[in-house]
PDB file of C-alpha atoms in Angstrom:
ATOM      1  CA  UNK A   1     -23.779 -21.437 -13.050  1.00 87.00           C
ATOM      2  CA  UNK A   2     -22.813 -20.147  -9.626  1.00 95.00           C
ATOM      3  CA  UNK A   3     -25.361 -17.521  -8.686  1.00 97.00           C
ATOM      4  CA  UNK A   4     -25.741 -15.328  -5.642  1.00 98.00           C
ATOM      5  CA  UNK A   5     -28.993 -13.576  -4.772  1.00 97.00           C
ATOM      6  CA  UNK A   6     -28.959 -10.958  -2.044  1.00 97.00           C
ATOM      7  CA  UNK A   7     -31.824  -9.525  -0.067  1.00 97.00           C
ATOM      8  CA  UNK A   8     -32.572  -7.669   3.133  1.00 98.00           C
ATOM      9  CA  UNK A   9     -31.415  -4.162   2.329  1.00 98.00           C
ATOM     10  CA  UNK A  10     -33.555  -1.152   3.058  1.00 98.00           C
ATOM     11  CA  UNK A  11     -33.895   2.219   4.707  1.00 98.00           C
ATOM     12  CA  UNK A  12     -33.383   2.453   8.461  1.00 98.00           C
ATOM     13  CA  UNK A  13     -32.536   5.066  11.037  1.00 98.00           C
ATOM     14  CA  UNK A  14     -29.294   5.343  12.946  1.00 98.00           C
ATOM     15  CA  UNK A  15     -29.041   2.737  15.679  1.00 98.00           C
ATOM     16  CA  UNK A  16     -31.398   0.278  14.020  1.00 98.00           C
ATOM     17  CA  UNK A  17     -30.575  -3.145  12.613  1.00 98.00           C
ATOM     18  CA  UNK A  18     -30.807  -5.059   9.372  1.00 98.00           C
ATOM     19  CA  UNK A  19     -29.991  -8.596   8.365  1.00 98.00           C
ATOM     20  CA  UNK A  20     -28.757  -9.226   4.846  1.00 98.00           C
ATOM     21  CA  UNK A  21     -29.081 -12.642   3.242  1.00 98.00           C
ATOM     22  CA  UNK A  22     -27.279 -14.165   0.290  1.00 98.00           C
ATOM     23  CA  UNK A  23     -28.485 -17.436  -1.203  1.00 98.00           C
ATOM     24  CA  UNK A  24     -25.955 -19.336  -3.295  1.00 97.00           C
ATOM     25  CA  UNK A  25     -26.903 -21.842  -5.967  1.00 96.00           C
ATOM     26  CA  UNK A  26     -24.890 -23.972  -8.353  1.00 92.00           C
ATOM     27  CA  UNK A  27     -22.012 -24.487  -5.925  1.00 89.00           C
ATOM     28  CA  UNK A  28     -20.801 -26.749  -3.149  1.00 92.00           C
ATOM     29  CA  UNK A  29     -21.631 -23.995  -0.716  1.00 94.00           C
ATOM     30  CA  UNK A  30     -20.006 -25.477   2.375  1.00 94.00           C
ATOM     31  CA  UNK A  31     -16.636 -25.469   0.594  1.00 95.00           C
ATOM     32  CA  UNK A  32     -16.762 -21.829  -0.493  1.00 96.00           C
ATOM     33  CA  UNK A  33     -15.372 -18.858   1.336  1.00 97.00           C
ATOM     34  CA  UNK A  34     -18.052 -16.189   1.706  1.00 97.00           C
ATOM     35  CA  UNK A  35     -17.795 -12.462   2.201  1.00 98.00           C
ATOM     36  CA  UNK A  36     -19.695  -9.198   2.269  1.00 98.00           C
ATOM     37  CA  UNK A  37     -18.410  -6.021   0.638  1.00 98.00           C
ATOM     38  CA  UNK A  38     -19.783  -2.520   0.268  1.00 98.00           C
ATOM     39  CA  UNK A  39     -19.361   0.310  -2.205  1.00 98.00           C
ATOM     40  CA  UNK A  40     -20.445   3.914  -2.650  1.00 95.00           C
ATOM     41  CA  UNK A  41     -19.814   6.373  -5.473  1.00 94.00           C
ATOM     42  CA  UNK A  42     -17.245   8.035  -3.196  1.00 93.00           C
ATOM     43  CA  UNK A  43     -15.462   4.927  -1.913  1.00 92.00           C
ATOM     44  CA  UNK A  44     -13.844   1.915  -3.492  1.00 94.00           C
ATOM     45  CA  UNK A  45     -15.426  -1.415  -2.822  1.00 96.00           C
ATOM     46  CA  UNK A  46     -14.212  -2.605   0.565  1.00 97.00           C
ATOM     47  CA  UNK A  47     -14.376  -5.877   2.435  1.00 98.00           C
ATOM     48  CA  UNK A  48     -16.813  -5.697   5.324  1.00 98.00           C
ATOM     49  CA  UNK A  49     -16.798  -9.237   6.676  1.00 98.00           C
ATOM     50  CA  UNK A  50     -15.625 -12.653   5.561  1.00 98.00           C
ATOM     51  CA  UNK A  51     -16.112 -16.222   6.644  1.00 97.00           C
ATOM     52  CA  UNK A  52     -14.007 -19.015   5.242  1.00 95.00           C
ATOM     53  CA  UNK A  53     -15.159 -22.584   4.799  1.00 92.00           C
ATOM     54  CA  UNK A  54     -13.471 -23.462   8.096  1.00 93.00           C
ATOM     55  CA  UNK A  55     -15.574 -20.747   9.809  1.00 92.00           C
ATOM     56  CA  UNK A  56     -12.668 -18.364  10.336  1.00 96.00           C
ATOM     57  CA  UNK A  57     -13.981 -14.793  10.255  1.00 98.00           C
ATOM     58  CA  UNK A  58     -12.565 -11.334   9.823  1.00 97.00           C
ATOM     59  CA  UNK A  59     -14.136  -7.884   9.867  1.00 98.00           C
ATOM     60  CA  UNK A  60     -13.346  -4.391   8.746  1.00 98.00           C
ATOM     61  CA  UNK A  61     -12.341  -2.313  11.745  1.00 98.00           C
ATOM     62  CA  UNK A  62     -15.276   0.041  11.277  1.00 97.00           C
ATOM     63  CA  UNK A  63     -17.851  -2.725  11.816  1.00 98.00           C
ATOM     64  CA  UNK A  64     -16.204  -4.810  14.532  1.00 98.00           C
ATOM     65  CA  UNK A  65     -18.584  -5.323  17.407  1.00 98.00           C
ATOM     66  CA  UNK A  66     -21.586  -4.253  15.320  1.00 98.00           C
ATOM     67  CA  UNK A  67     -21.745  -6.666  12.372  1.00 98.00           C
ATOM     68  CA  UNK A  68     -21.741 -10.449  12.455  1.00 98.00           C
ATOM     69  CA  UNK A  69     -21.295 -12.767   9.500  1.00 98.00           C
ATOM     70  CA  UNK A  70     -22.733 -16.261   9.690  1.00 97.00           C
ATOM     71  CA  UNK A  71     -23.607 -19.083   7.354  1.00 95.00           C
ATOM     72  CA  UNK A  72     -26.137 -21.877   7.228  1.00 95.00           C
ATOM     73  CA  UNK A  73     -24.794 -24.643   5.040  1.00 92.00           C
ATOM     74  CA  UNK A  74     -28.126 -26.475   5.092  1.00 95.00           C
ATOM     75  CA  UNK A  75     -29.807 -23.708   3.102  1.00 96.00           C
ATOM     76  CA  UNK A  76     -26.762 -22.383   1.222  1.00 96.00           C
ATOM     77  CA  UNK A  77     -27.100 -18.959   2.769  1.00 97.00           C
ATOM     78  CA  UNK A  78     -24.711 -16.454   4.269  1.00 97.00           C
ATOM     79  CA  UNK A  79     -25.995 -13.661   6.489  1.00 98.00           C
ATOM     80  CA  UNK A  80     -24.756 -10.306   7.647  1.00 98.00           C
ATOM     81  CA  UNK A  81     -26.380  -9.135  10.854  1.00 98.00           C
ATOM     82  CA  UNK A  82     -25.876  -5.385  11.086  1.00 98.00           C
ATOM     83  CA  UNK A  83     -26.589  -3.773  14.444  1.00 98.00           C
ATOM     84  CA  UNK A  84     -26.291  -0.172  15.567  1.00 98.00           C
ATOM     85  CA  UNK A  85     -26.190   1.036  12.000  1.00 98.00           C
ATOM     86  CA  UNK A  86     -24.627   4.399  11.254  1.00 98.00           C
ATOM     87  CA  UNK A  87     -25.031   6.775   8.298  1.00 98.00           C
ATOM     88  CA  UNK A  88     -21.478   5.876   7.311  1.00 97.00           C
ATOM     89  CA  UNK A  89     -22.701   2.324   6.668  1.00 98.00           C
ATOM     90  CA  UNK A  90     -24.855   3.540   3.788  1.00 98.00           C
ATOM     91  CA  UNK A  91     -23.712   1.699   0.676  1.00 98.00           C
ATOM     92  CA  UNK A  92     -24.539  -1.001  -1.800  1.00 98.00           C
ATOM     93  CA  UNK A  93     -23.664  -4.291  -0.136  1.00 98.00           C
ATOM     94  CA  UNK A  94     -22.410  -7.174  -2.246  1.00 98.00           C
ATOM     95  CA  UNK A  95     -22.084 -10.831  -1.392  1.00 98.00           C
ATOM     96  CA  UNK A  96     -19.173 -12.829  -2.789  1.00 98.00           C
ATOM     97  CA  UNK A  97     -18.257 -16.496  -2.945  1.00 97.00           C
ATOM     98  CA  UNK A  98     -14.798 -17.839  -3.664  1.00 97.00           C
ATOM     99  CA  UNK A  99     -14.468 -21.202  -5.322  1.00 96.00           C
ATOM    100  CA  UNK A 100     -12.031 -23.549  -3.579  1.00 94.00           C
ATOM    101  CA  UNK A 101     -11.492 -25.264  -6.917  1.00 93.00           C
ATOM    102  CA  UNK A 102     -10.503 -22.333  -9.121  1.00 95.00           C
ATOM    103  CA  UNK A 103     -10.124 -19.411  -6.749  1.00 95.00           C
ATOM    104  CA  UNK A 104     -12.638 -17.478  -8.835  1.00 96.00           C
ATOM    105  CA  UNK A 105     -14.732 -14.926  -7.024  1.00 96.00           C
ATOM    106  CA  UNK A 106     -18.454 -14.800  -7.784  1.00 97.00           C
ATOM    107  CA  UNK A 107     -20.589 -11.765  -6.998  1.00 98.00           C
ATOM    108  CA  UNK A 108     -24.157 -11.024  -6.127  1.00 97.00           C
ATOM    109  CA  UNK A 109     -26.119  -8.161  -7.643  1.00 97.00           C
ATOM    110  CA  UNK A 110     -25.924  -5.956  -4.585  1.00 97.00           C
ATOM    111  CA  UNK A 111     -28.528  -4.649  -2.180  1.00 98.00           C
ATOM    112  CA  UNK A 112     -28.894  -1.049  -1.060  1.00 98.00           C
ATOM    113  CA  UNK A 113     -28.564  -0.170   2.603  1.00 98.00           C
ATOM    114  CA  UNK A 114     -29.427   3.393   3.557  1.00 98.00           C
ATOM    115  CA  UNK A 115     -29.064   4.672   7.106  1.00 98.00           C
ATOM    116  CA  UNK A 116     -30.562   8.039   7.908  1.00 98.00           C
ATOM    117  CA  UNK A 117     -29.621  10.364  10.739  1.00 93.00           C
TER     118      UNK A 117
END
């Protein structure tokens, strides 16, 4: 019953910004660790940014200083603010939620981000 719905992807030019959103339903959102991942046909799925229930964050080295993960527990939503986007950021971005009860990881459907030169 835990469901994640992502939105906010699109086509932008290098240097522009996007904000991804992930709405979580069917879960005690404030207790879940949240994360963003990305994947291309050429690369394995990689962790981009994560925020635990205690608000601890970590980022992939390639996005440090450009991306910011945040969460709004009132509306069960996690965000990924992506600034100064680069073509290398082009990927399908997935939201994940980890249950504190079972450790199970739930996934969103993915949203395409394309950054042109």
